[in-house]
PDB file of C-alpha atoms in Angstrom:
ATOM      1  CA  UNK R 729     343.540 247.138 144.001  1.00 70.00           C
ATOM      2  CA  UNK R 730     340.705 249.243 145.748  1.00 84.00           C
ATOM      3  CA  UNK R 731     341.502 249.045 149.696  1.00 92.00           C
ATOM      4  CA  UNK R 732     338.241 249.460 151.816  1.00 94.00           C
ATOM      5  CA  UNK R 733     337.991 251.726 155.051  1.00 94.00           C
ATOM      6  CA  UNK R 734     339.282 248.609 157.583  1.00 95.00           C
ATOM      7  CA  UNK R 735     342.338 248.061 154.872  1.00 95.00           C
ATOM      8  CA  UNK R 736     342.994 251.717 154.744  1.00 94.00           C
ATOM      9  CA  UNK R 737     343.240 251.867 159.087  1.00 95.00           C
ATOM     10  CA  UNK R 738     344.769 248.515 158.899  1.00 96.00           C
ATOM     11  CA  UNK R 739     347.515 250.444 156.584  1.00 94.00           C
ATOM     12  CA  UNK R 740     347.458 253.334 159.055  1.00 92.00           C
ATOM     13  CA  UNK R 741     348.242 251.530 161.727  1.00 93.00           C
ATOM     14  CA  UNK R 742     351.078 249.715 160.538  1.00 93.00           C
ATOM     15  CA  UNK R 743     352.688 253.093 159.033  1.00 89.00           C
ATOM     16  CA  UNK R 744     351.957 254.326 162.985  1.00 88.00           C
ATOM     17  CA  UNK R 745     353.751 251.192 164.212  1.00 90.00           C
ATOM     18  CA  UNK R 746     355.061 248.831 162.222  1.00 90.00           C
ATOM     19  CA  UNK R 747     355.638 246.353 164.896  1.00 93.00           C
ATOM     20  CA  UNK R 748     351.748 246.697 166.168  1.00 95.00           C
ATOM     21  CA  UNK R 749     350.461 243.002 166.665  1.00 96.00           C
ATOM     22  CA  UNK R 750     347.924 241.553 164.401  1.00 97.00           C
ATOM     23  CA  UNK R 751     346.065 242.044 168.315  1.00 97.00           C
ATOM     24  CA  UNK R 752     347.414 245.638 168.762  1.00 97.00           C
ATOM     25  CA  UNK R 753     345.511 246.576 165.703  1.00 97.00           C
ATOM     26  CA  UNK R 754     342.687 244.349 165.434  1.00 97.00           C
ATOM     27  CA  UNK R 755     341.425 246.236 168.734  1.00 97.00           C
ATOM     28  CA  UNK R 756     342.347 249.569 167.182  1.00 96.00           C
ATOM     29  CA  UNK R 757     340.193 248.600 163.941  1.00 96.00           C
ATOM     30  CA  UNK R 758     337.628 246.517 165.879  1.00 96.00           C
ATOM     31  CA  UNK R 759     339.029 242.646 163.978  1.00 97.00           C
ATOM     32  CA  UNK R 760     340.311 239.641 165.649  1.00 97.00           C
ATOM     33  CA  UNK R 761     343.737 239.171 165.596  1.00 97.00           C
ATOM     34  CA  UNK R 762     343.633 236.307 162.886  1.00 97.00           C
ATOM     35  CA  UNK R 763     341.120 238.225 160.517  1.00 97.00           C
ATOM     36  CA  UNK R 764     343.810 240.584 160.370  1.00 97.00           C
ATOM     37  CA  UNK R 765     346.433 238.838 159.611  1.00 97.00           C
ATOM     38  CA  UNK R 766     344.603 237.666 156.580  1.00 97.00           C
ATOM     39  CA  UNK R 767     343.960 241.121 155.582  1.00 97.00           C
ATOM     40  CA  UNK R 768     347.564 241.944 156.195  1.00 97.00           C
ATOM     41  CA  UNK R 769     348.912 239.253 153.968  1.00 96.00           C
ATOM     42  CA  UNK R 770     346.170 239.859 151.032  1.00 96.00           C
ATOM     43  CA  UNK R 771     347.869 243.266 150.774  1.00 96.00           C
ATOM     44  CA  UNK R 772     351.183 242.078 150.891  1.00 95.00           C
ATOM     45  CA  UNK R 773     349.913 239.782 148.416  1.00 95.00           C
ATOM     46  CA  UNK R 774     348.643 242.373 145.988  1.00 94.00           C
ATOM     47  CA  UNK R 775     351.703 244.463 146.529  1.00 93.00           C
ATOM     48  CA  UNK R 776     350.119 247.087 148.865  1.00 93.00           C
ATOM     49  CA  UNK R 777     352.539 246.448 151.440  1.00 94.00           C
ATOM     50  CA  UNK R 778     355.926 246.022 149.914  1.00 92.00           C
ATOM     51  CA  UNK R 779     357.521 245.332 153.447  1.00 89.00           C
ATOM     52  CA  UNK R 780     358.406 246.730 156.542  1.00 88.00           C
ATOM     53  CA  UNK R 781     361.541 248.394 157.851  1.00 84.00           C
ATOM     54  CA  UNK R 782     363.064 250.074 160.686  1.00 83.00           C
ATOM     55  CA  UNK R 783     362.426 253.964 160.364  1.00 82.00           C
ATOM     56  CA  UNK R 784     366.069 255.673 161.759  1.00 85.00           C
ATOM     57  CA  UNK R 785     367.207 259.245 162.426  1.00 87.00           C
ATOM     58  CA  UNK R 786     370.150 259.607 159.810  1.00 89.00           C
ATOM     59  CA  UNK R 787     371.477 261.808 162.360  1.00 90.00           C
ATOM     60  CA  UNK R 788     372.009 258.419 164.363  1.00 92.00           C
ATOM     61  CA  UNK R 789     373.717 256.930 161.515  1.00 92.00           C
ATOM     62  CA  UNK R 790     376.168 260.427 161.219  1.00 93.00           C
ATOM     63  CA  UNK R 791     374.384 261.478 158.223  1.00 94.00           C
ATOM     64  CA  UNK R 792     373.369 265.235 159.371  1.00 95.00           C
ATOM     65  CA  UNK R 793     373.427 267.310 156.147  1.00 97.00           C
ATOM     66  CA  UNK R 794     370.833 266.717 153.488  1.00 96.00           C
ATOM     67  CA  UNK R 795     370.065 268.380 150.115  1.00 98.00           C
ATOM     68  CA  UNK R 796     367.813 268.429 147.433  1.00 98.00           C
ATOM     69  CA  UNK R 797     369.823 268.548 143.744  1.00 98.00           C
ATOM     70  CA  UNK R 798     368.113 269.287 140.452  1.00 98.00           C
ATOM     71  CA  UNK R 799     369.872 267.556 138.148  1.00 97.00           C
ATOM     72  CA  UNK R 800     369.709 268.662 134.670  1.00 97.00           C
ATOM     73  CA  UNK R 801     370.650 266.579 131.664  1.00 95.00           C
ATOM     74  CA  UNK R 802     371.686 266.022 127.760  1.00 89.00           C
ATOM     75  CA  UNK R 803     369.182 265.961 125.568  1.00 86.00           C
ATOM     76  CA  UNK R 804     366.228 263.607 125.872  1.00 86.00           C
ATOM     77  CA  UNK R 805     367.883 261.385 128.655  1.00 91.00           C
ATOM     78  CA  UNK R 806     365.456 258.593 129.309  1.00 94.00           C
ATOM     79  CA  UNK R 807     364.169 257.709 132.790  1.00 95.00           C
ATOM     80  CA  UNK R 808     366.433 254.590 133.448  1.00 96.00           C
ATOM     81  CA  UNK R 809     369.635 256.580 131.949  1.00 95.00           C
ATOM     82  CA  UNK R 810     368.713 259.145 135.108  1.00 96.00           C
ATOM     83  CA  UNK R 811     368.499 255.955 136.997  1.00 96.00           C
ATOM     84  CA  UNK R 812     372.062 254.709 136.008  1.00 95.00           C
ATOM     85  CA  UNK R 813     373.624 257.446 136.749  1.00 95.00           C
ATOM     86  CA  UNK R 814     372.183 258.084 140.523  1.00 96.00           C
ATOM     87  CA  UNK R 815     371.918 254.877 141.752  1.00 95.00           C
ATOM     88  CA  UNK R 816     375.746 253.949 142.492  1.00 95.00           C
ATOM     89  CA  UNK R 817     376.161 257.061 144.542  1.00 97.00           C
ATOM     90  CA  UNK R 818     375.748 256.169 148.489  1.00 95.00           C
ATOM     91  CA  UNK R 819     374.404 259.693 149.416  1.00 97.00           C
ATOM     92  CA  UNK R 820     371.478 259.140 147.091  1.00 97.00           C
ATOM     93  CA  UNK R 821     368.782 257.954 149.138  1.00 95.00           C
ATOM     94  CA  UNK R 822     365.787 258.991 146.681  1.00 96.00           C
ATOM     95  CA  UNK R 823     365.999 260.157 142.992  1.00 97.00           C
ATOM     96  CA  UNK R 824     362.780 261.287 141.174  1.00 97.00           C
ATOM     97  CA  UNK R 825     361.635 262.581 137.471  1.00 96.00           C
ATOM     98  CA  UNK R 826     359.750 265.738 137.754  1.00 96.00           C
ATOM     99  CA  UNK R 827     358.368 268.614 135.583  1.00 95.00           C
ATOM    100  CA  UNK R 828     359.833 271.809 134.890  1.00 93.00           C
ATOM    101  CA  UNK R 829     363.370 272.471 133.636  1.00 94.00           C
ATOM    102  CA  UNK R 830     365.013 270.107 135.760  1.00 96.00           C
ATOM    103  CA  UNK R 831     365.578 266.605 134.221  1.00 96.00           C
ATOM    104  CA  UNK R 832     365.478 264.896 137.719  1.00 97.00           C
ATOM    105  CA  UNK R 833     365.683 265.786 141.528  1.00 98.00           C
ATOM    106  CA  UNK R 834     367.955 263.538 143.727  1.00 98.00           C
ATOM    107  CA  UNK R 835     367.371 263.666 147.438  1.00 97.00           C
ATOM    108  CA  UNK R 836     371.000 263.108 148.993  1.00 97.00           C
ATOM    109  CA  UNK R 837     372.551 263.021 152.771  1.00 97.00           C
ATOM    110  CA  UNK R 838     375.978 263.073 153.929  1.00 97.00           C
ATOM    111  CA  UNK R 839     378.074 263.587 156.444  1.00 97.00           C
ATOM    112  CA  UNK R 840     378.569 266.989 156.396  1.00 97.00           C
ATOM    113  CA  UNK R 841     378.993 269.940 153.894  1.00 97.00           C
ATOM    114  CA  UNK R 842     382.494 268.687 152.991  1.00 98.00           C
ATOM    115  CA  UNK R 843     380.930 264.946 151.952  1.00 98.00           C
ATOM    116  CA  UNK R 844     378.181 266.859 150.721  1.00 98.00           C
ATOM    117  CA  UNK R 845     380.349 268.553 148.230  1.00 98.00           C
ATOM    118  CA  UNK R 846     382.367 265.473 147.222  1.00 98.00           C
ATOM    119  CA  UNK R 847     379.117 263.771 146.280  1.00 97.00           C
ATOM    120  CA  UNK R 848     377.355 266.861 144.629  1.00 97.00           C
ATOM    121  CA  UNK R 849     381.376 266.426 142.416  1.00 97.00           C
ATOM    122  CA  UNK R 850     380.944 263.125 141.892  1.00 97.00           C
ATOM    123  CA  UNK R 851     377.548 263.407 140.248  1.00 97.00           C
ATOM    124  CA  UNK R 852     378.353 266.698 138.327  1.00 96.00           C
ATOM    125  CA  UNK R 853     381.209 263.926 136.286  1.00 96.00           C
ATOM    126  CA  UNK R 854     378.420 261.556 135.282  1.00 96.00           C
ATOM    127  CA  UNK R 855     378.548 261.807 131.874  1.00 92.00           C
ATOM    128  CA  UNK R 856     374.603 262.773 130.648  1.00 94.00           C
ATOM    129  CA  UNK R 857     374.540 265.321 133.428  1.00 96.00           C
ATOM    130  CA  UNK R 858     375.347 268.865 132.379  1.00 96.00           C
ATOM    131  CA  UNK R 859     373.991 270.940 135.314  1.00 96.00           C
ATOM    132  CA  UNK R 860     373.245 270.707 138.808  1.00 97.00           C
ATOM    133  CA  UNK R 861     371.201 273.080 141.145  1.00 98.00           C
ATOM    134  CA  UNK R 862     371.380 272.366 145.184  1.00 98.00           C
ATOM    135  CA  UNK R 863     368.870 273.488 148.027  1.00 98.00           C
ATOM    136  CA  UNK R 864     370.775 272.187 151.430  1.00 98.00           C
ATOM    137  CA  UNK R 865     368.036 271.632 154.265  1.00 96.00           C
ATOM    138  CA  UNK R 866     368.189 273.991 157.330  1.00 96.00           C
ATOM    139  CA  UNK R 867     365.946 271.711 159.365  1.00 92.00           C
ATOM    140  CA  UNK R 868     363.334 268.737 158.632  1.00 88.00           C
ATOM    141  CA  UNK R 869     359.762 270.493 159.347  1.00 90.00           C
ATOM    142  CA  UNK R 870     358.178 266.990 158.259  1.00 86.00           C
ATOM    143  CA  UNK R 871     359.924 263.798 157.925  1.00 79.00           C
ATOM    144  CA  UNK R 872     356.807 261.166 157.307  1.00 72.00           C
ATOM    145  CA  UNK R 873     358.249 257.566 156.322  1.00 65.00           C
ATOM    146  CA  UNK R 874     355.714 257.313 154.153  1.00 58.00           C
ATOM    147  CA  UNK R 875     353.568 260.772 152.931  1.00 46.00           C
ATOM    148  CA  UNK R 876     350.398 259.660 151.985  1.00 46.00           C
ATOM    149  CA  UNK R 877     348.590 261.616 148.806  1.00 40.00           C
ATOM    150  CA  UNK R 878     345.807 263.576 149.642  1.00 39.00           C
ATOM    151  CA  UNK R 879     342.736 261.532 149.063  1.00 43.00           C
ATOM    152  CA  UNK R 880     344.771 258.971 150.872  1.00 47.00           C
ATOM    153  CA  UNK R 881     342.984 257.391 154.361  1.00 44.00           C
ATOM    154  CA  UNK R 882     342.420 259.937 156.536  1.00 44.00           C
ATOM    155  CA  UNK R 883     344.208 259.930 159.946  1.00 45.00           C
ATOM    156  CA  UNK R 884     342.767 257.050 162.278  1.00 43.00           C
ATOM    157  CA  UNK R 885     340.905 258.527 165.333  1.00 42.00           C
ATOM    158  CA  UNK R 886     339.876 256.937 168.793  1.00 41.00           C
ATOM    159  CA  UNK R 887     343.415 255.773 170.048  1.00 37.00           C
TER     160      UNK R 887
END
């Protein structure tokens, strides 16, 4: 689906504040409150908007160390087999295919370095991975709930 300029701030506005009134943002976008609200549930409609959530500091939560973990695997291991093997591991909180000589990179958090290591263990005994290669983060320089590409809408001005 194509989303025009008033979609695209619509979509801005909600990634801004997802608990904006359909009022809030129609007088940000220059719609009434119920022509928005149509808008808003076309894209959820079309799967635009997949939902909305509460954005919290893992820090909050007692998560304060994070990595990033190439994971390197047998063979030709398909895209779902990567899947399998991440997705029953709690620290795992994004897992992605990429290029290069990595098979997939795993975005984890825990605790601290000690949890850290237990899960980096615990993944290293899946069976189709052979390798692992970890980057811990010093400090979050960006930390977007959602990064849009670029192309994407371009920030909303006149707040």
């Amino acid at each position: 689906m194509r989303l025009d300029e008033l979609d695209r701030r619509i979509v801005a506005r909600l990634l801004e504040d997802g608990r904006a009134s359909y009022a809030q943002i129609g007088d940000k976008v220059g719609l009434s409150a119920p022509a928005v609200k149509r808008r808003v549930d076309r894209l959820r409609a079309d799967g635009v908007i997949n939902g909305f959530a509460a954005v919290v500091d893992p820090a909050a939560l007692g998560w304060t160390t994070e990595a990033f973990i190439e994971i390197f695997c047998t063979g030709a291991t398909s895209p779902e087999e990567i899947y399998s093997s991440v997705r029953g591991h709690p620290e795992v909180v994004a897992a992605y295919t990429i290029s290069g000589d990595a098979s997939a990179l795993v975005h984890v958090r825990a605790r601290d370095i000690q949890h850290l290591e237990q899960a980096l263990e615990r993944l290293r005994r899946e069976d189709n991975i052979t390798a692992t290669k970890t980057a811990i983060v010093l400090s979050r320089l960006i930390g977007r709930p959602i990064d849009a590409p670029s192309g994407g809408p371009a920030p909303v001005t006149g707040q």
